[in-house]
PDB file of N, CA and C in Angstrom:
ATOM      1  N   MET X  13      66.172 135.168 118.227  1.00 69.00           N
ATOM      2  CA  MET X  13      66.535 135.516 116.656  1.00 69.00           C
ATOM      3  C   MET X  13      67.624 135.423 116.337  1.00 69.00           C
ATOM      4  N   ALA X  14      68.168 134.594 115.876  1.00 84.00           N
ATOM      5  CA  ALA X  14      69.625 134.580 115.310  1.00 84.00           C
ATOM      6  C   ALA X  14      69.376 135.046 113.883  1.00 84.00           C
ATOM      7  N   VAL X  15      70.459 136.155 113.240  1.00 92.00           N
ATOM      8  CA  VAL X  15      70.483 136.749 111.581  1.00 92.00           C
ATOM      9  C   VAL X  15      71.543 136.542 111.605  1.00 92.00           C
ATOM     10  N   LYS X  16      71.840 136.572 110.195  1.00 94.00           N
ATOM     11  CA  LYS X  16      73.122 136.176 109.456  1.00 94.00           C
ATOM     12  C   LYS X  16      72.971 136.630 107.748  1.00 94.00           C
ATOM     13  N   MET X  17      74.024 137.691 107.838  1.00 95.00           N
ATOM     14  CA  MET X  17      73.844 138.407 106.740  1.00 95.00           C
ATOM     15  C   MET X  17      73.682 137.548 105.420  1.00 95.00           C
ATOM     16  N   ILE X  18      73.125 137.945 104.322  1.00 94.00           N
ATOM     17  CA  ILE X  18      73.392 137.346 103.253  1.00 94.00           C
ATOM     18  C   ILE X  18      74.230 137.722 101.801  1.00 94.00           C
ATOM     19  N   ARG X  19      73.437 139.593 102.206  1.00 95.00           N
ATOM     20  CA  ARG X  19      74.980 140.040 101.355  1.00 95.00           C
ATOM     21  C   ARG X  19      75.446 141.462 102.654  1.00 95.00           C
ATOM     22  N   GLN X  20      76.061 141.747 101.543  1.00 95.00           N
ATOM     23  CA  GLN X  20      76.677 143.021 102.169  1.00 95.00           C
ATOM     24  C   GLN X  20      75.845 144.116 102.327  1.00 95.00           C
ATOM     25  N   ALA X  21      76.054 145.119 103.389  1.00 95.00           N
ATOM     26  CA  ALA X  21      75.318 145.974 103.318  1.00 95.00           C
ATOM     27  C   ALA X  21      75.582 147.052 104.496  1.00 95.00           C
ATOM     28  N   VAL X  22      75.100 148.353 104.452  1.00 95.00           N
ATOM     29  CA  VAL X  22      75.453 149.246 105.225  1.00 95.00           C
ATOM     30  C   VAL X  22      74.680 149.321 106.442  1.00 95.00           C
ATOM     31  N   GLY X  23      74.162 150.030 107.791  1.00 94.00           N
ATOM     32  CA  GLY X  23      73.348 149.583 108.662  1.00 94.00           C
ATOM     33  C   GLY X  23      73.819 150.281 109.750  1.00 94.00           C
ATOM     34  N   VAL X  24      73.278 150.467 111.088  1.00 93.00           N
ATOM     35  CA  VAL X  24      73.219 151.111 111.871  1.00 93.00           C
ATOM     36  C   VAL X  24      73.957 150.421 112.721  1.00 93.00           C
ATOM     37  N   ALA X  25      74.874 151.528 113.727  1.00 93.00           N
ATOM     38  CA  ALA X  25      75.933 150.309 114.502  1.00 93.00           C
ATOM     39  C   ALA X  25      75.713 150.890 116.073  1.00 93.00           C
ATOM     40  N   ASN X  26      74.975 151.800 116.591  1.00 93.00           N
ATOM     41  CA  ASN X  26      74.587 152.148 117.729  1.00 93.00           C
ATOM     42  C   ASN X  26      73.242 152.219 117.828  1.00 93.00           C
ATOM     43  N   ARG X  27      72.787 152.323 119.155  1.00 92.00           N
ATOM     44  CA  ARG X  27      71.778 152.993 119.609  1.00 92.00           C
ATOM     45  C   ARG X  27      70.658 154.568 119.345  1.00 92.00           C
ATOM     46  N   LEU X  28      71.796 155.413 119.182  1.00 92.00           N
ATOM     47  CA  LEU X  28      71.442 156.752 118.499  1.00 92.00           C
ATOM     48  C   LEU X  28      70.956 156.545 117.072  1.00 92.00           C
ATOM     49  N   GLY X  29      71.928 155.471 116.253  1.00 89.00           N
ATOM     50  CA  GLY X  29      71.383 155.237 114.898  1.00 89.00           C
ATOM     51  C   GLY X  29      72.372 156.731 114.522  1.00 89.00           C
ATOM     52  N   SER X  30      73.180 157.154 115.077  1.00 93.00           N
ATOM     53  CA  SER X  30      74.041 157.789 114.666  1.00 93.00           C
ATOM     54  C   SER X  30      75.603 157.433 113.975  1.00 93.00           C
ATOM     55  N   GLN X  31      75.810 156.300 114.019  1.00 94.00           N
ATOM     56  CA  GLN X  31      77.164 155.730 113.196  1.00 94.00           C
ATOM     57  C   GLN X  31      76.706 154.333 112.337  1.00 94.00           C
ATOM     58  N   THR X  32      77.187 154.334 111.230  1.00 94.00           N
ATOM     59  CA  THR X  32      76.978 153.166 110.401  1.00 94.00           C
ATOM     60  C   THR X  32      78.216 152.457 109.970  1.00 94.00           C
ATOM     61  N   ARG X  33      78.069 151.242 109.870  1.00 94.00           N
ATOM     62  CA  ARG X  33      79.112 150.408 109.275  1.00 94.00           C
ATOM     63  C   ARG X  33      78.766 149.139 108.465  1.00 94.00           C
ATOM     64  N   THR X  34      79.787 148.962 107.870  1.00 95.00           N
ATOM     65  CA  THR X  34      79.001 147.753 106.639  1.00 95.00           C
ATOM     66  C   THR X  34      79.132 146.513 107.558  1.00 95.00           C
ATOM     67  N   TYR X  35      78.300 145.860 107.190  1.00 95.00           N
ATOM     68  CA  TYR X  35      78.053 144.286 107.766  1.00 95.00           C
ATOM     69  C   TYR X  35      77.986 143.597 106.425  1.00 95.00           C
ATOM     70  N   GLU X  36      78.958 142.477 106.767  1.00 95.00           N
ATOM     71  CA  GLU X  36      79.664 141.316 105.409  1.00 95.00           C
ATOM     72  C   GLU X  36      79.041 140.168 105.430  1.00 95.00           C
ATOM     73  N   ALA X  37      79.139 140.066 103.925  1.00 94.00           N
ATOM     74  CA  ALA X  37      77.896 138.290 103.697  1.00 94.00           C
ATOM     75  C   ALA X  37      78.138 137.565 104.885  1.00 94.00           C
ATOM     76  N   GLY X  38      77.747 136.715 105.867  1.00 93.00           N
ATOM     77  CA  GLY X  38      78.003 135.554 106.429  1.00 93.00           C
ATOM     78  C   GLY X  38      78.036 135.836 107.556  1.00 93.00           C
ATOM     79  N   GLU X  39      78.210 137.518 108.206  1.00 93.00           N
ATOM     80  CA  GLU X  39      78.602 137.884 109.446  1.00 93.00           C
ATOM     81  C   GLU X  39      76.670 137.540 110.245  1.00 93.00           C
ATOM     82  N   GLU X  40      76.929 136.965 111.425  1.00 93.00           N
ATOM     83  CA  GLU X  40      75.970 136.904 112.343  1.00 93.00           C
ATOM     84  C   GLU X  40      76.191 137.309 113.154  1.00 93.00           C
ATOM     85  N   LEU X  41      74.340 138.578 113.482  1.00 93.00           N
ATOM     86  CA  LEU X  41      74.043 139.682 113.805  1.00 93.00           C
ATOM     87  C   LEU X  41      73.810 139.666 115.397  1.00 93.00           C
ATOM     88  N   SER X  42      73.920 139.899 116.358  1.00 89.00           N
ATOM     89  CA  SER X  42      73.407 139.625 117.224  1.00 89.00           C
ATOM     90  C   SER X  42      72.185 140.833 117.514  1.00 89.00           C
ATOM     91  N   ASP X  43      71.215 140.451 118.523  1.00 88.00           N
ATOM     92  CA  ASP X  43      69.846 140.783 118.923  1.00 88.00           C
ATOM     93  C   ASP X  43      69.578 141.288 120.405  1.00 88.00           C
ATOM     94  N   ASN X  44      70.658 141.751 120.646  1.00 90.00           N
ATOM     95  CA  ASN X  44      70.386 141.477 122.243  1.00 90.00           C
ATOM     96  C   ASN X  44      69.314 142.998 122.924  1.00 90.00           C
ATOM     97  N   GLU X  45      69.402 143.974 121.859  1.00 92.00           N
ATOM     98  CA  GLU X  45      69.327 145.561 122.470  1.00 92.00           C
ATOM     99  C   GLU X  45      68.062 145.522 121.168  1.00 92.00           C
ATOM    100  N   ASP X  46      67.018 146.088 121.833  1.00 93.00           N
ATOM    101  CA  ASP X  46      65.462 146.926 120.612  1.00 93.00           C
ATOM    102  C   ASP X  46      66.684 147.039 119.522  1.00 93.00           C
ATOM    103  N   TRP X  47      67.217 148.226 119.094  1.00 93.00           N
ATOM    104  CA  TRP X  47      67.783 149.006 118.194  1.00 93.00           C
ATOM    105  C   TRP X  47      68.286 147.742 117.073  1.00 93.00           C
ATOM    106  N   GLU X  48      69.130 147.124 118.130  1.00 93.00           N
ATOM    107  CA  GLU X  48      69.681 145.634 117.219  1.00 93.00           C
ATOM    108  C   GLU X  48      68.705 144.551 116.555  1.00 93.00           C
ATOM    109  N   LYS X  49      67.259 144.198 117.463  1.00 93.00           N
ATOM    110  CA  LYS X  49      66.577 143.673 116.869  1.00 93.00           C
ATOM    111  C   LYS X  49      65.929 144.723 115.369  1.00 93.00           C
ATOM    112  N   ALA X  50      65.948 146.009 115.648  1.00 93.00           N
ATOM    113  CA  ALA X  50      65.073 146.813 114.362  1.00 93.00           C
ATOM    114  C   ALA X  50      66.005 146.780 113.401  1.00 93.00           C
ATOM    115  N   ARG X  51      67.419 146.224 113.482  1.00 94.00           N
ATOM    116  CA  ARG X  51      68.494 146.930 112.534  1.00 94.00           C
ATOM    117  C   ARG X  51      67.542 145.607 111.759  1.00 94.00           C
ATOM    118  N   ASN X  52      68.163 144.169 112.333  1.00 94.00           N
ATOM    119  CA  ASN X  52      67.947 142.569 111.659  1.00 94.00           C
ATOM    120  C   ASN X  52      66.791 142.706 110.806  1.00 94.00           C
ATOM    121  N   ALA X  53      65.765 143.525 111.397  1.00 94.00           N
ATOM    122  CA  ALA X  53      63.984 142.765 110.847  1.00 94.00           C
ATOM    123  C   ALA X  53      64.143 143.659 109.577  1.00 94.00           C
ATOM    124  N   ASN X  54      65.162 145.164 109.733  1.00 94.00           N
ATOM    125  CA  ASN X  54      65.472 145.844 108.386  1.00 94.00           C
ATOM    126  C   ASN X  54      66.036 145.181 107.433  1.00 94.00           C
ATOM    127  N   PHE X  55      67.087 144.557 108.306  1.00 95.00           N
ATOM    128  CA  PHE X  55      67.768 143.334 106.884  1.00 95.00           C
ATOM    129  C   PHE X  55      67.262 142.359 106.379  1.00 95.00           C
ATOM    130  N   ILE X  56      66.124 142.010 107.586  1.00 94.00           N
ATOM    131  CA  ILE X  56      65.529 140.373 106.357  1.00 94.00           C
ATOM    132  C   ILE X  56      64.690 141.519 105.701  1.00 94.00           C
ATOM    133  N   ASP X  57      63.550 142.264 105.909  1.00 95.00           N
ATOM    134  CA  ASP X  57      62.850 142.662 105.482  1.00 95.00           C
ATOM    135  C   ASP X  57      62.990 143.468 103.713  1.00 95.00           C
ATOM    136  N   ARG X  58      64.852 143.797 103.424  1.00 95.00           N
ATOM    137  CA  ARG X  58      65.125 144.475 102.527  1.00 95.00           C
ATOM    138  C   ARG X  58      65.871 143.187 101.779  1.00 95.00           C
ATOM    139  N   GLY X  59      65.584 141.596 102.285  1.00 95.00           N
ATOM    140  CA  GLY X  59      66.885 140.098 101.564  1.00 95.00           C
ATOM    141  C   GLY X  59      67.953 140.744 101.867  1.00 95.00           C
ATOM    142  N   LEU X  60      68.124 140.998 102.609  1.00 95.00           N
ATOM    143  CA  LEU X  60      70.355 141.582 103.245  1.00 95.00           C
ATOM    144  C   LEU X  60      70.686 140.128 103.877  1.00 95.00           C
ATOM    145  N   ALA X  61      69.224 139.704 104.920  1.00 95.00           N
ATOM    146  CA  ALA X  61      69.886 138.771 106.225  1.00 95.00           C
ATOM    147  C   ALA X  61      68.563 137.858 106.387  1.00 95.00           C
ATOM    148  N   GLN X  62      68.963 136.701 106.744  1.00 94.00           N
ATOM    149  CA  GLN X  62      67.956 135.729 106.934  1.00 94.00           C
ATOM    150  C   GLN X  62      67.784 135.568 108.064  1.00 94.00           C
ATOM    151  N   GLU X  63      66.815 134.823 108.662  1.00 92.00           N
ATOM    152  CA  GLU X  63      66.756 134.548 109.903  1.00 92.00           C
ATOM    153  C   GLU X  63      67.494 132.974 110.012  1.00 92.00           C
ATOM    154  N   THR X  64      68.071 132.492 110.971  1.00 87.00           N
ATOM    155  CA  THR X  64      68.363 130.881 111.281  1.00 87.00           C
ATOM    156  C   THR X  64      68.167 130.535 112.507  1.00 87.00           C
ATOM    157  N   LYS X  65      68.545 128.872 112.069  1.00 81.00           N
ATOM    158  CA  LYS X  65      67.978 128.009 113.416  1.00 81.00           C
ATOM    159  C   LYS X  65      68.930 128.335 114.307  1.00 81.00           C
ATOM    160  N   VAL X  66      68.546 128.326 115.397  1.00 71.00           N
ATOM    161  CA  VAL X  66      69.777 128.079 116.763  1.00 71.00           C
ATOM    162  C   VAL X  66      69.303 126.685 116.890  1.00 71.00           C
ATOM    163  N   VAL X  67      70.177 125.503 117.272  1.00 75.00           N
ATOM    164  CA  VAL X  67      70.113 124.427 117.373  1.00 75.00           C
ATOM    165  C   VAL X  67      70.762 124.463 118.715  1.00 75.00           C
ATOM    166  N   LYS X  68      70.011 124.294 119.830  1.00 74.00           N
ATOM    167  CA  LYS X  68      70.583 124.081 121.343  1.00 74.00           C
ATOM    168  C   LYS X  68      71.280 122.345 121.693  1.00 74.00           C
ATOM    169  N   PRO X  69      72.549 121.919 121.713  1.00 76.00           N
ATOM    170  CA  PRO X  69      72.629 120.486 121.992  1.00 76.00           C
ATOM    171  C   PRO X  69      71.865 120.081 122.997  1.00 76.00           C
ATOM    172  N   SER X  70      71.356 119.019 122.910  1.00 76.00           N
ATOM    173  CA  SER X  70      70.445 118.443 123.809  1.00 76.00           C
ATOM    174  C   SER X  70      71.766 117.957 124.921  1.00 76.00           C
ATOM    175  N   GLU X  71      71.218 117.594 125.840  1.00 74.00           N
ATOM    176  CA  GLU X  71      72.350 116.720 127.074  1.00 74.00           C
ATOM    177  C   GLU X  71      71.886 115.036 126.953  1.00 74.00           C
ATOM    178  N   THR X  72      72.741 114.514 127.129  1.00 71.00           N
ATOM    179  CA  THR X  72      73.072 113.109 126.735  1.00 71.00           C
ATOM    180  C   THR X  72      72.775 112.396 127.893  1.00 71.00           C
ATOM    181  N   LYS X  73      71.809 111.689 127.642  1.00 71.00           N
ATOM    182  CA  LYS X  73      71.377 111.410 129.411  1.00 71.00           C
ATOM    183  C   LYS X  73      73.063 109.704 129.386  1.00 71.00           C
ATOM    184  N   ALA X  74      73.453 109.535 130.716  1.00 69.00           N
ATOM    185  CA  ALA X  74      74.523 108.962 130.522  1.00 69.00           C
ATOM    186  C   ALA X  74      73.771 107.314 131.053  1.00 69.00           C
ATOM    187  N   THR X  75      74.336 106.660 130.366  1.00 77.00           N
ATOM    188  CA  THR X  75      73.629 105.101 130.804  1.00 77.00           C
ATOM    189  C   THR X  75      74.275 103.966 131.839  1.00 77.00           C
ATOM    190  N   ALA X  76      73.541 104.082 132.675  1.00 80.00           N
ATOM    191  CA  ALA X  76      74.316 102.421 133.297  1.00 80.00           C
ATOM    192  C   ALA X  76      75.198 101.337 132.518  1.00 80.00           C
ATOM    193  N   PRO X  77      76.219 101.232 133.256  1.00 84.00           N
ATOM    194  CA  PRO X  77      77.044 100.082 132.474  1.00 84.00           C
ATOM    195  C   PRO X  77      75.916  98.829 132.923  1.00 84.00           C
ATOM    196  N   GLU X  78      75.734  97.896 131.499  1.00 88.00           N
ATOM    197  CA  GLU X  78      74.873  96.783 131.425  1.00 88.00           C
ATOM    198  C   GLU X  78      75.466  95.568 131.383  1.00 88.00           C
ATOM    199  N   ARG X  79      75.263  94.702 131.945  1.00 90.00           N
ATOM    200  CA  ARG X  79      75.920  92.925 131.545  1.00 90.00           C
ATOM    201  C   ARG X  79      75.949  92.189 130.819  1.00 90.00           C
ATOM    202  N   ALA X  80      76.587  91.916 129.798  1.00 90.00           N
ATOM    203  CA  ALA X  80      75.940  91.003 128.374  1.00 90.00           C
ATOM    204  C   ALA X  80      75.813  89.679 128.673  1.00 90.00           C
ATOM    205  N   ARG X  81      74.802  89.751 128.225  1.00 92.00           N
ATOM    206  CA  ARG X  81      73.620  87.955 128.232  1.00 92.00           C
ATOM    207  C   ARG X  81      73.537  87.226 127.200  1.00 92.00           C
ATOM    208  N   ASN X  82      73.777  85.423 127.187  1.00 91.00           N
ATOM    209  CA  ASN X  82      73.227  85.028 125.892  1.00 91.00           C
ATOM    210  C   ASN X  82      71.646  85.220 125.698  1.00 91.00           C
ATOM    211  N   ALA X  83      71.791  84.260 124.966  1.00 90.00           N
ATOM    212  CA  ALA X  83      70.352  84.585 124.032  1.00 90.00           C
ATOM    213  C   ALA X  83      69.163  83.677 125.194  1.00 90.00           C
ATOM    214  N   ASP X  84      69.477  83.067 126.264  1.00 93.00           N
ATOM    215  CA  ASP X  84      68.795  82.203 127.698  1.00 93.00           C
ATOM    216  C   ASP X  84      68.662  83.116 128.446  1.00 93.00           C
ATOM    217  N   GLY X  85      68.988  84.497 128.734  1.00 90.00           N
ATOM    218  CA  GLY X  85      69.291  85.089 129.382  1.00 90.00           C
ATOM    219  C   GLY X  85      70.728  85.069 130.687  1.00 90.00           C
ATOM    220  N   THR X  86      71.436  84.591 130.419  1.00 93.00           N
ATOM    221  CA  THR X  86      72.258  84.344 131.346  1.00 93.00           C
ATOM    222  C   THR X  86      73.943  85.190 130.892  1.00 93.00           C
ATOM    223  N   LEU X  87      74.433  85.432 132.143  1.00 91.00           N
ATOM    224  CA  LEU X  87      75.236  86.392 131.914  1.00 91.00           C
ATOM    225  C   LEU X  87      76.545  85.845 131.367  1.00 91.00           C
ATOM    226  N   ILE X  88      77.129  86.323 130.588  1.00 91.00           N
ATOM    227  CA  ILE X  88      78.692  86.647 129.795  1.00 91.00           C
ATOM    228  C   ILE X  88      79.537  86.486 130.808  1.00 91.00           C
ATOM    229  N   GLY X  89      79.973  85.688 130.577  1.00 90.00           N
ATOM    230  CA  GLY X  89      81.869  86.096 131.239  1.00 90.00           C
ATOM    231  C   GLY X  89      82.762  86.769 130.709  1.00 90.00           C
ATOM    232  N   ASP X  90      84.224  87.268 130.720  1.00 89.00           N
ATOM    233  CA  ASP X  90      85.069  87.712 130.120  1.00 89.00           C
ATOM    234  C   ASP X  90      85.919  86.844 129.630  1.00 89.00           C
ATOM    235  N   ASP X  91      86.329  86.833 128.280  1.00 89.00           N
ATOM    236  CA  ASP X  91      87.106  86.147 127.605  1.00 89.00           C
ATOM    237  C   ASP X  91      88.423  86.556 127.552  1.00 89.00           C
ATOM    238  N   LYS X  92      89.350  86.153 128.745  1.00 89.00           N
ATOM    239  CA  LYS X  92      90.660  86.368 129.067  1.00 89.00           C
ATOM    240  C   LYS X  92      91.814  86.129 127.524  1.00 89.00           C
ATOM    241  N   SER X  93      91.852  86.201 126.807  1.00 92.00           N
ATOM    242  CA  SER X  93      92.453  85.976 125.631  1.00 92.00           C
ATOM    243  C   SER X  93      92.442  86.667 124.766  1.00 92.00           C
ATOM    244  N   THR X  94      91.017  88.231 125.342  1.00 89.00           N
ATOM    245  CA  THR X  94      91.095  89.375 125.020  1.00 89.00           C
ATOM    246  C   THR X  94      91.397  90.204 125.097  1.00 89.00           C
ATOM    247  N   PRO X  95      92.057  90.674 125.808  1.00 86.00           N
ATOM    248  CA  PRO X  95      92.658  91.721 127.275  1.00 86.00           C
ATOM    249  C   PRO X  95      92.502  93.200 126.820  1.00 86.00           C
ATOM    250  N   ASP X  96      92.272  93.609 125.770  1.00 87.00           N
ATOM    251  CA  ASP X  96      91.782  94.991 125.202  1.00 87.00           C
ATOM    252  C   ASP X  96      90.060  95.351 125.069  1.00 87.00           C
ATOM    253  N   THR X  97      88.949  93.731 125.449  1.00 87.00           N
ATOM    254  CA  THR X  97      87.996  93.852 125.147  1.00 87.00           C
ATOM    255  C   THR X  97      87.243  93.031 126.201  1.00 87.00           C
ATOM    256  N   ASN X  98      86.168  93.418 126.925  1.00 88.00           N
ATOM    257  CA  ASN X  98      85.695  92.671 128.207  1.00 88.00           C
ATOM    258  C   ASN X  98      84.392  92.380 127.526  1.00 88.00           C
ATOM    259  N   GLU X  99      83.762  90.744 127.196  1.00 88.00           N
ATOM    260  CA  GLU X  99      82.875  90.508 126.475  1.00 88.00           C
ATOM    261  C   GLU X  99      81.799  90.509 127.826  1.00 88.00           C
ATOM    262  N   ALA X 100      81.752  90.507 129.311  1.00 90.00           N
ATOM    263  CA  ALA X 100      81.132  90.420 130.158  1.00 90.00           C
ATOM    264  C   ALA X 100      80.096  91.682 130.205  1.00 90.00           C
ATOM    265  N   TRP X 101      80.636  93.026 129.476  1.00 89.00           N
ATOM    266  CA  TRP X 101      79.737  94.016 129.333  1.00 89.00           C
ATOM    267  C   TRP X 101      79.560  94.311 128.116  1.00 89.00           C
ATOM    268  N   VAL X 102      78.142  94.909 127.983  1.00 88.00           N
ATOM    269  CA  VAL X 102      77.535  95.696 126.730  1.00 88.00           C
ATOM    270  C   VAL X 102      78.390  96.579 125.991  1.00 88.00           C
ATOM    271  N   GLY X 103      79.163  96.750 125.146  1.00 83.00           N
ATOM    272  CA  GLY X 103      80.074  97.968 124.801  1.00 83.00           C
ATOM    273  C   GLY X 103      81.352  97.751 124.398  1.00 83.00           C
ATOM    274  N   GLY X 104      81.643  96.254 125.515  1.00 81.00           N
ATOM    275  CA  GLY X 104      82.940  95.821 125.653  1.00 81.00           C
ATOM    276  C   GLY X 104      84.034  96.713 126.385  1.00 81.00           C
ATOM    277  N   LYS X 105      83.761  97.488 127.430  1.00 83.00           N
ATOM    278  CA  LYS X 105      84.429  97.815 128.616  1.00 83.00           C
ATOM    279  C   LYS X 105      83.342  98.035 129.855  1.00 83.00           C
ATOM    280  N   ALA X 106      84.019  97.569 130.750  1.00 83.00           N
ATOM    281  CA  ALA X 106      83.642  97.623 132.032  1.00 83.00           C
ATOM    282  C   ALA X 106      84.095  98.649 132.792  1.00 83.00           C
ATOM    283  N   PRO X 107      82.632  99.099 134.260  1.00 83.00           N
ATOM    284  CA  PRO X 107      82.677  99.842 134.036  1.00 83.00           C
ATOM    285  C   PRO X 107      83.991 100.607 135.068  1.00 83.00           C
ATOM    286  N   LYS X 108      84.205 101.120 136.233  1.00 83.00           N
ATOM    287  CA  LYS X 108      85.362 101.947 136.608  1.00 83.00           C
ATOM    288  C   LYS X 108      84.767 100.931 138.004  1.00 83.00           C
ATOM    289  N   LYS X 109      85.778 100.153 138.538  1.00 82.00           N
ATOM    290  CA  LYS X 109      85.771 100.477 140.184  1.00 82.00           C
ATOM    291  C   LYS X 109      85.219 101.438 141.414  1.00 82.00           C
ATOM    292  N   VAL X 110      84.692 101.148 142.001  1.00 83.00           N
ATOM    293  CA  VAL X 110      83.992 102.417 143.214  1.00 83.00           C
ATOM    294  C   VAL X 110      84.936 102.024 144.442  1.00 83.00           C
ATOM    295  N   LYS X 111      85.885 102.349 145.039  1.00 82.00           N
ATOM    296  CA  LYS X 111      86.266 101.989 145.874  1.00 82.00           C
ATOM    297  C   LYS X 111      85.447 102.630 146.897  1.00 82.00           C
ATOM    298  N   THR X 112      85.476 101.734 148.113  1.00 82.00           N
ATOM    299  CA  THR X 112      84.801 101.578 149.490  1.00 82.00           C
ATOM    300  C   THR X 112      85.789 101.581 150.567  1.00 82.00           C
ATOM    301  N   ASN X 113      85.808 102.469 151.838  1.00 80.00           N
ATOM    302  CA  ASN X 113      86.477 101.805 152.821  1.00 80.00           C
ATOM    303  C   ASN X 113      85.228 101.297 154.214  1.00 80.00           C
ATOM    304  N   GLY X 114      86.406 100.728 154.339  1.00 63.00           N
ATOM    305  CA  GLY X 114      85.768  99.053 155.519  1.00 63.00           C
ATOM    306  C   GLY X 114      86.171  98.437 155.412  1.00 63.00           C
TER     307      GLY X 114
END
């Protein structure tokens, strides 16, 4: 659970509770240990912090290069008069050539 302070507050700063510190608004708090989870729950209950949603990046799927086709399904050739765009491939870029031995 990710927690972000919404107001400045003083709270425990170690496992024993023998030290305190000031937590600033906007500060994100860790919750790796049990005492940190208890501190965060206390701040949330008192309206000093809020739980934030952590969005993990999704993997992007690499798509295979695709040849461009006409409406009737035949392949489109590259227009040599436009050297910066390859019309024969969807997206305008041809895949890199793979070198083979032999």
